[in-house]
Short mmCIF file of C-alpha atoms in Angstrom, two decimals:
data_model
loop_
_atom_site.label_atom_id
_atom_site.label_comp_id
_atom_site.label_asym_id
_atom_site.label_seq_id
_atom_site.Cartn_x
_atom_site.Cartn_y
_atom_site.Cartn_z
CA MET A 1 -20.24 -42.34 24.71
CA LYS A 2 -16.62 -41.42 25.26
CA LYS A 3 -14.27 -42.27 22.43
CA GLN A 4 -10.84 -43.50 23.42
CA ILE A 5 -9.23 -41.86 20.43
CA ALA A 6 -10.54 -38.49 21.55
CA ARG A 7 -8.73 -38.87 24.85
CA LYS A 8 -5.31 -39.12 23.23
CA VAL A 9 -3.32 -35.93 23.23
CA LEU A 10 -2.30 -35.42 19.62
CA GLY A 11 1.30 -34.38 18.95
CA VAL A 12 1.62 -30.99 17.30
CA GLY A 13 4.62 -28.83 16.65
CA ALA A 14 3.26 -25.77 18.43
CA SER A 15 3.11 -25.73 22.19
CA ILE A 16 -0.02 -25.36 24.26
CA LEU A 17 0.12 -22.46 26.64
CA LEU A 18 -1.52 -22.81 30.01
CA MET A 19 -1.48 -19.43 31.71
CA GLY A 20 -3.13 -17.47 34.48
CA GLY A 21 -5.82 -18.73 36.78
CA LEU A 22 -5.74 -19.48 40.47
CA ASN A 23 -4.33 -22.52 42.24
CA LEU A 24 -5.40 -25.51 40.11
CA ALA A 25 -5.38 -27.74 43.16
CA ASN A 26 -8.12 -25.68 44.77
CA ALA A 27 -11.18 -27.93 44.78
CA GLU A 28 -13.43 -25.02 45.73
CA THR A 29 -13.17 -23.30 42.37
CA ILE A 30 -15.24 -23.84 39.25
CA LYS A 31 -12.77 -23.94 36.40
CA ILE A 32 -13.58 -22.25 33.09
CA ALA A 33 -11.18 -22.69 30.19
CA ILE A 34 -10.61 -19.74 27.87
CA ALA A 35 -9.56 -21.48 24.67
CA GLY A 36 -8.45 -19.46 21.68
CA PRO A 37 -5.49 -17.89 19.88
CA GLN A 38 -3.07 -16.30 22.31
CA SER A 39 -0.28 -16.57 19.77
CA GLY A 40 -0.18 -16.32 15.98
CA ASP A 41 -1.58 -13.89 13.44
CA VAL A 42 -5.01 -13.51 15.04
CA ALA A 43 -3.95 -13.37 18.70
CA GLN A 44 -5.58 -9.93 18.87
CA TYR A 45 -8.97 -11.62 18.77
CA GLY A 46 -7.87 -14.00 21.49
CA ASP A 47 -7.00 -10.94 23.59
CA MET A 48 -10.59 -9.73 23.22
CA GLN A 49 -11.84 -13.11 24.37
CA VAL A 50 -9.50 -13.19 27.36
CA ILE A 51 -10.24 -9.70 28.69
CA GLY A 52 -14.00 -10.22 28.35
CA ALA A 53 -14.08 -13.63 30.00
CA GLU A 54 -11.65 -12.72 32.78
CA MET A 55 -13.56 -9.53 33.59
CA ALA A 56 -16.72 -11.60 34.00
CA VAL A 57 -14.92 -14.05 36.27
CA GLU A 58 -13.52 -11.18 38.35
CA GLN A 59 -16.85 -9.43 38.73
CA ILE A 60 -18.83 -12.59 39.47
CA ASN A 61 -16.30 -13.58 42.13
CA ALA A 62 -16.39 -10.09 43.65
CA ALA A 63 -20.17 -10.43 43.94
CA GLY A 64 -19.85 -13.66 45.92
CA GLY A 65 -19.11 -16.25 43.28
CA VAL A 66 -21.45 -19.06 42.27
CA ASN A 67 -23.29 -21.04 44.91
CA GLY A 68 -20.51 -20.17 47.36
CA ASP A 69 -17.69 -21.19 45.04
CA LYS A 70 -15.32 -18.99 43.08
CA LEU A 71 -14.78 -19.16 39.33
CA GLU A 72 -11.29 -19.80 38.01
CA ALA A 73 -10.25 -18.74 34.51
CA ILE A 74 -7.55 -20.80 32.80
CA ARG A 75 -6.12 -19.75 29.43
CA TYR A 76 -5.32 -22.28 26.71
CA ASP A 77 -3.68 -21.31 23.42
CA ASP A 78 -4.81 -23.05 20.23
CA ALA A 79 -3.15 -20.48 17.88
CA CYS A 80 -6.29 -20.76 15.70
CA GLU A 81 -4.95 -24.08 14.38
CA PRO A 82 -7.34 -27.09 14.18
CA LYS A 83 -4.80 -29.74 15.26
CA GLN A 84 -3.64 -27.66 18.18
CA ALA A 85 -7.27 -27.02 19.12
CA VAL A 86 -7.84 -30.77 19.44
CA ALA A 87 -4.71 -31.08 21.57
CA VAL A 88 -6.00 -28.20 23.73
CA ALA A 89 -9.40 -29.90 24.05
CA ASN A 90 -7.76 -33.09 25.29
CA LYS A 91 -5.64 -31.09 27.72
CA ILE A 92 -8.82 -29.48 29.06
CA VAL A 93 -10.36 -32.94 29.51
CA ASN A 94 -7.29 -34.15 31.36
CA ASP A 95 -7.32 -31.05 33.56
CA GLY A 96 -10.86 -31.87 34.67
CA VAL A 97 -12.39 -28.65 33.35
CA LYS A 98 -16.14 -28.85 32.65
CA PHE A 99 -16.71 -25.46 31.00
CA VAL A 100 -15.07 -23.79 28.01
CA VAL A 101 -15.38 -20.28 26.63
CA GLY A 102 -14.11 -20.90 23.11
CA HIS A 103 -12.80 -21.71 20.77
CA LEU A 104 -12.56 -18.58 18.65
CA CYS A 105 -11.88 -19.61 15.05
CA SER A 106 -14.56 -21.82 13.50
CA SER A 107 -11.94 -24.20 12.12
CA SER A 108 -10.74 -24.79 15.69
CA THR A 109 -14.13 -24.86 17.38
CA GLN A 110 -15.55 -27.58 15.17
CA PRO A 111 -12.97 -30.35 15.83
CA ALA A 112 -12.52 -29.36 19.48
CA SER A 113 -16.27 -29.57 20.05
CA ASP A 114 -16.18 -33.23 18.98
CA VAL A 115 -14.01 -33.91 22.03
CA TYR A 116 -16.16 -31.79 24.34
CA GLU A 117 -19.36 -33.47 23.20
CA ASP A 118 -17.93 -36.91 23.92
CA GLU A 119 -16.68 -35.82 27.34
CA GLY A 120 -19.77 -33.87 28.45
CA ILE A 121 -18.03 -30.48 28.58
CA ILE A 122 -20.12 -27.34 28.08
CA THR A 123 -18.64 -25.13 25.36
CA ILE A 124 -19.75 -21.58 24.52
CA THR A 125 -17.94 -19.94 21.63
CA PRO A 126 -18.07 -16.14 21.63
CA ALA A 127 -16.77 -15.80 18.08
CA SER A 128 -17.22 -18.84 15.80
CA THR A 129 -19.87 -18.01 13.22
CA ASN A 130 -19.80 -20.98 10.81
CA PRO A 131 -23.30 -22.58 10.81
CA ASP A 132 -21.95 -26.16 10.54
CA ILE A 133 -20.75 -26.05 14.15
CA THR A 134 -24.29 -26.31 15.54
CA GLU A 135 -25.79 -28.42 12.74
CA ARG A 136 -24.65 -31.78 14.13
CA GLY A 137 -27.24 -32.27 16.86
CA TYR A 138 -24.71 -31.77 19.66
CA GLN A 139 -25.97 -30.92 23.14
CA MET A 140 -22.86 -29.32 24.66
CA ILE A 141 -22.05 -26.58 22.13
CA PHE A 142 -23.49 -23.04 22.30
CA ARG A 143 -22.48 -19.63 20.99
CA THR A 144 -22.96 -16.01 21.99
CA ILE A 145 -22.58 -14.66 18.46
CA GLY A 146 -24.60 -14.91 15.27
CA LEU A 147 -24.18 -17.12 12.22
CA ASP A 148 -22.58 -16.57 8.84
CA SER A 149 -25.89 -17.68 7.37
CA HIS A 150 -27.19 -14.36 8.78
CA GLN A 151 -24.03 -12.28 8.44
CA GLY A 152 -23.53 -13.22 4.78
CA PRO A 153 -27.00 -12.15 3.65
CA THR A 154 -26.69 -8.95 5.70
CA ALA A 155 -23.54 -8.07 3.77
CA GLY A 156 -24.93 -9.26 0.44
CA LYS A 157 -28.13 -7.23 0.74
CA PHE A 158 -26.14 -4.12 1.67
CA ILE A 159 -23.86 -4.53 -1.33
CA ALA A 160 -26.78 -5.09 -3.69
CA THR A 161 -29.11 -2.36 -2.44
CA VAL A 162 -26.75 0.36 -1.13
CA VAL A 163 -23.41 0.01 -2.89
CA LYS A 164 -24.90 -1.25 -6.19
CA PRO A 165 -21.63 -2.28 -7.86
CA LYS A 166 -21.45 -3.49 -11.45
CA ARG A 167 -18.69 -6.11 -11.21
CA VAL A 168 -17.97 -7.84 -7.90
CA ALA A 169 -15.15 -10.14 -6.80
CA VAL A 170 -15.71 -12.42 -3.81
CA ILE A 171 -12.38 -13.60 -2.35
CA HIS A 172 -11.71 -15.90 0.62
CA ASP A 173 -8.81 -17.49 2.52
CA LYS A 174 -9.81 -21.14 1.85
CA GLN A 175 -10.54 -21.66 5.57
CA GLN A 176 -13.83 -22.88 7.06
CA TYR A 177 -14.79 -19.44 8.33
CA GLY A 178 -13.56 -17.36 5.40
CA GLU A 179 -14.82 -19.56 2.60
CA GLY A 180 -18.10 -20.15 4.42
CA ILE A 181 -18.97 -16.49 4.81
CA ALA A 182 -17.76 -15.70 1.28
CA THR A 183 -20.01 -18.42 -0.13
CA ALA A 184 -23.00 -17.01 1.76
CA VAL A 185 -22.32 -13.53 0.39
CA LYS A 186 -21.92 -14.83 -3.16
CA LYS A 187 -25.21 -16.71 -2.92
CA THR A 188 -27.07 -13.59 -1.75
CA LEU A 189 -25.50 -11.42 -4.45
CA GLU A 190 -26.46 -13.85 -7.19
CA GLU A 191 -30.02 -14.08 -5.86
CA LYS A 192 -30.18 -10.29 -6.22
CA ASN A 193 -28.74 -10.42 -9.75
CA VAL A 194 -25.46 -8.79 -8.84
CA ASN A 195 -22.70 -9.69 -11.32
CA VAL A 196 -20.08 -11.77 -9.44
CA VAL A 197 -17.24 -12.00 -11.96
CA LEU A 198 -14.66 -13.63 -9.70
CA PHE A 199 -14.86 -16.13 -6.83
CA GLU A 200 -11.59 -17.61 -5.66
CA GLY A 201 -9.33 -18.21 -2.70
CA VAL A 202 -5.95 -17.00 -1.53
CA ASN A 203 -3.67 -18.78 0.89
CA LYS A 204 -3.66 -17.95 4.57
CA GLY A 205 -0.34 -16.30 5.39
CA ASP A 206 0.30 -14.97 1.88
CA LYS A 207 2.14 -11.63 1.71
CA ASP A 208 2.26 -10.89 -2.03
CA PHE A 209 -1.12 -10.32 -3.64
CA SER A 210 0.09 -8.90 -6.95
CA PRO A 211 -1.49 -11.72 -9.02
CA LEU A 212 -4.86 -11.18 -7.32
CA ILE A 213 -4.75 -7.42 -7.80
CA ALA A 214 -3.80 -7.86 -11.47
CA LYS A 215 -6.80 -10.13 -11.90
CA LEU A 216 -9.11 -7.61 -10.22
CA GLN A 217 -7.84 -4.94 -12.60
CA LYS A 218 -8.21 -7.19 -15.64
CA GLU A 219 -11.82 -8.04 -14.70
CA ASN A 220 -12.67 -4.35 -14.12
CA VAL A 221 -13.91 -5.19 -10.64
CA ASP A 222 -15.44 -2.23 -8.81
CA PHE A 223 -16.16 -3.93 -5.46
CA VAL A 224 -14.48 -6.73 -3.47
CA TYR A 225 -15.91 -8.82 -0.65
CA TYR A 226 -13.25 -10.67 1.35
CA GLY A 227 -14.00 -13.64 3.61
CA GLY A 228 -11.24 -14.23 6.17
CA TYR A 229 -9.13 -12.38 8.72
CA HIS A 230 -7.40 -9.02 8.84
CA PRO A 231 -3.73 -9.96 8.18
CA GLU A 232 -4.36 -10.94 4.56
CA LEU A 233 -6.99 -8.29 3.80
CA GLY A 234 -4.75 -5.59 5.25
CA GLN A 235 -2.05 -6.56 2.77
CA VAL A 236 -4.56 -6.66 -0.10
CA LEU A 237 -5.83 -3.17 0.76
CA ARG A 238 -2.35 -1.69 1.00
CA GLN A 239 -1.04 -3.32 -2.17
CA ALA A 240 -4.18 -2.49 -4.14
CA SER A 241 -3.83 1.17 -3.16
CA GLU A 242 -0.16 1.18 -4.12
CA LYS A 243 -1.08 -0.17 -7.56
CA GLY A 244 -3.73 2.50 -8.06
CA LEU A 245 -6.76 0.22 -7.66
CA ASP A 246 -9.29 2.60 -6.15
CA ILE A 247 -12.30 0.43 -5.30
CA LYS A 248 -14.40 -0.40 -2.24
CA PHE A 249 -13.80 -3.47 -0.06
CA MET A 250 -15.93 -5.22 2.55
CA GLY A 251 -15.31 -8.00 5.06
CA PRO A 252 -16.79 -9.83 8.07
CA GLU A 253 -16.04 -9.41 11.77
CA GLY A 254 -12.76 -11.27 11.27
CA VAL A 255 -11.28 -8.16 9.64
CA GLY A 256 -12.71 -5.66 12.15
CA ASN A 257 -9.52 -5.28 14.15
CA LYS A 258 -7.44 -2.15 14.72
CA ASP A 259 -4.41 -3.98 13.37
CA ILE A 260 -5.87 -3.84 9.88
CA SER A 261 -5.31 -0.09 10.01
CA GLN A 262 -1.70 -0.63 11.05
CA ILE A 263 -1.18 -3.00 8.11
CA ALA A 264 -3.12 -1.09 5.45
CA GLY A 265 -2.69 2.47 6.71
CA LYS A 266 -4.79 4.99 4.78
CA ALA A 267 -6.03 2.20 2.49
CA SER A 268 -8.22 0.89 5.33
CA GLU A 269 -10.30 4.08 5.29
CA GLY A 270 -13.83 3.37 4.05
CA LEU A 271 -13.69 -0.40 4.37
CA TYR A 272 -17.13 -1.83 5.13
CA VAL A 273 -17.31 -4.38 7.94
CA THR A 274 -20.11 -6.47 9.44
CA LEU A 275 -19.72 -6.66 13.21
CA PRO A 276 -21.71 -7.48 16.32
CA PRO A 277 -23.50 -4.42 17.71
CA ALA A 278 -21.31 -1.97 19.67
CA PHE A 279 -22.36 -3.24 23.09
CA ASP A 280 -19.77 -0.99 24.75
CA GLN A 281 -21.76 2.04 23.56
CA ARG A 282 -24.95 1.06 25.34
CA PRO A 283 -25.66 3.31 28.35
CA GLU A 284 -26.50 0.37 30.58
CA ASN A 285 -22.94 -0.95 30.13
CA LYS A 286 -21.18 2.25 31.20
CA SER A 287 -19.99 0.93 34.57
CA LEU A 288 -18.69 -2.24 32.93
CA VAL A 289 -16.87 -0.25 30.24
CA ASP A 290 -15.38 1.94 32.99
CA ALA A 291 -14.10 -1.22 34.70
CA PHE A 292 -12.28 -2.17 31.51
CA LYS A 293 -10.88 1.34 31.17
CA ALA A 294 -9.58 1.17 34.73
CA LYS A 295 -7.46 -1.77 33.60
CA SER A 296 -6.41 0.06 30.40
CA GLN A 297 -8.41 -2.48 28.40
CA ASP A 298 -10.50 -1.79 25.31
CA ALA A 299 -14.13 -2.89 25.64
CA SER A 300 -14.94 -2.15 22.01
CA GLY A 301 -13.46 -5.31 20.50
CA ALA A 302 -15.96 -7.49 18.65
CA PHE A 303 -15.62 -10.45 21.01
CA VAL A 304 -15.18 -8.74 24.40
CA MET A 305 -18.82 -8.58 25.45
CA THR A 306 -19.71 -11.88 23.77
CA SER A 307 -16.99 -13.52 25.88
CA TYR A 308 -18.21 -11.79 29.04
CA ALA A 309 -21.72 -13.04 28.26
CA ALA A 310 -20.45 -16.59 27.74
CA VAL A 311 -19.02 -16.71 31.27
CA GLN A 312 -22.12 -15.05 32.68
CA VAL A 313 -24.56 -17.58 31.23
CA ILE A 314 -22.39 -20.43 32.49
CA ALA A 315 -22.42 -18.95 35.99
CA ASP A 316 -26.15 -18.22 35.91
CA SER A 317 -26.89 -21.75 34.74
CA ILE A 318 -24.79 -23.30 37.50
CA LYS A 319 -26.73 -21.16 39.99
CA GLY A 320 -30.04 -22.15 38.42
CA VAL A 321 -29.27 -25.87 38.43
CA GLY A 322 -27.58 -25.81 41.82
CA SER A 323 -24.67 -27.94 40.64
CA THR A 324 -22.03 -28.28 37.91
CA ASP A 325 -23.79 -31.22 36.26
CA THR A 326 -23.32 -30.40 32.58
CA ASP A 327 -26.25 -32.48 31.34
CA ALA A 328 -28.58 -30.47 33.56
CA ILE A 329 -26.83 -27.23 32.62
CA GLN A 330 -27.17 -27.72 28.86
CA ALA A 331 -30.90 -28.25 29.34
CA TYR A 332 -31.10 -25.14 31.53
CA LEU A 333 -29.28 -23.07 28.90
CA ARG A 334 -31.85 -24.04 26.29
CA SER A 335 -34.86 -23.30 28.46
CA HIS A 336 -34.00 -19.95 30.05
CA SER A 337 -33.08 -16.41 29.05
CA PHE A 338 -30.17 -14.48 30.51
CA LYS A 339 -29.46 -10.81 31.19
CA THR A 340 -26.02 -9.92 29.85
CA PRO A 341 -24.13 -6.89 28.49
CA MET A 342 -25.45 -8.00 25.10
CA GLY A 343 -28.99 -7.55 26.41
CA GLU A 344 -31.33 -10.40 27.24
CA ILE A 345 -30.31 -13.48 25.29
CA ALA A 346 -31.71 -16.96 24.80
CA PHE A 347 -30.59 -20.08 22.92
CA ASP A 348 -32.49 -22.27 20.51
CA GLU A 349 -32.38 -26.07 20.42
CA LYS A 350 -29.17 -26.06 18.37
CA GLY A 351 -27.39 -23.81 20.86
CA ASP A 352 -27.54 -20.72 18.64
CA LEU A 353 -28.68 -17.32 19.83
CA LYS A 354 -32.22 -16.27 19.06
CA GLY A 355 -32.51 -12.98 17.19
CA PHE A 356 -28.86 -11.95 16.86
CA ASP A 357 -28.26 -9.25 14.23
CA PHE A 358 -25.00 -8.07 12.72
CA GLU A 359 -24.52 -4.39 11.97
CA ILE A 360 -22.62 -2.70 9.15
CA TYR A 361 -19.83 -0.26 9.93
CA THR A 362 -17.49 1.96 7.97
CA TRP A 363 -13.92 1.38 9.13
CA HIS A 364 -11.50 4.28 9.47
CA ALA A 365 -7.76 4.54 9.06
CA ASP A 366 -7.32 5.47 12.74
CA GLY A 367 -8.84 2.13 13.80
CA SER A 368 -12.23 3.54 14.73
CA LYS A 369 -15.56 2.64 13.13
CA THR A 370 -18.88 4.33 12.37
CA VAL A 371 -22.16 2.49 12.12
CA VAL A 372 -23.84 2.75 8.71
CA LYS A 373 -27.37 4.03 9.27
#
C-alpha cells in the first residue's frame, strides 16, 4: 500500500523545525508528533495546539504513562503551507512516529494525510474543519473538531434569522478552509433567501484592501461574512473603519484569535465569530485550567482543549488495544467513546466527531468574547 513517491522528502524553501521532546533514541517512549504552524502568520493557532497537546502528554505521563511507557511530544513546523506539510509528513515517517496530532490548517492536513494513510500513521487533527478531509474513505484520519458543513450553516442561519441584513457580501481568502466555509455560508444564506450581492476572494497575505472596501461601499453592503484567518480580516476591519464603513462582520474560528484585536483595534469590537464551545469555562475542567495558568498559558484558545483531547484519545486507545498497532487502534477509535475535557466524545466511520456543535460569540476589542445566547 505504501507509495514510493510519498516517501521522498520534497524540497521546500522553508525549513522544518523539530523542537522539544525527550531523547529520541529512547525506545521506551511512544512518540506523538505535534504538526502545525509554529512559524508564519497563523503560528498563534499552532501555539494553542502545542500547549494543549503537551499538557496532555505531561499529565498522562505524571499519572503513570501508557501501558508502562511514557509519551513523547515532538513538534514539527509546517507553517500552514501544503508543500511544507508534505515534507513534514515524510519527516515524521522517517522518524518512525506512529501518531500525529495535526495538522492544523485544512490545506496542510489534506495532503499530509495522504502520506499518513499510506504509511499507517494515526492522525487526529484538532483544528481542520474542511469536510473533504474525511470524505476519501481513509482509515487513519480523525478529528476532534466539527466540520464546516456544520459551522457554515450555523453562521448562515444566525445571519438570516438574527442579524437579518439586506445586502450581504461573502468574502474568502481563496484557500481550502476559507473558501470552503464561505461557500457553505453562501449556500445557507441563499436557501434562506438572503440577498448575497458579492462573493469573491482576496489573496492570502494582502495588506491593502481599499479595492474591496470600495466595492462593499458601492454595493451598499450592510453585512460581511469572511472565510479565512485573522491576519487578513483584521486588516479589513481596521481599513473599513478608517474609511467610515460602519457595518457588521462575521467569521469562523480561524479569526477568533486575540491578535485580531491587536491588528484591528477598536474595529474588532462586535465581530461575530463561530467557535468551539468554551471548554475552559466548564466547572469540571477547573483543575486542568489551573494547570495551564500555573504555566502562564491560556486555556481559552479555540484549539487548546481539542488538542488535549486528541492526545488523550490516542493514549486511551493504546491502553485499550494493549499495543501501538495502528490498524487495531483506528478500529478501537471508531468503536469506543472517550472522556475528555470536551466531554464524552465518539467518532463516526469517517473519523468525524459525533454531535459536535459550534457556538456563536461576540468578539471584543480587548480580545475577550461573549457567547451569543
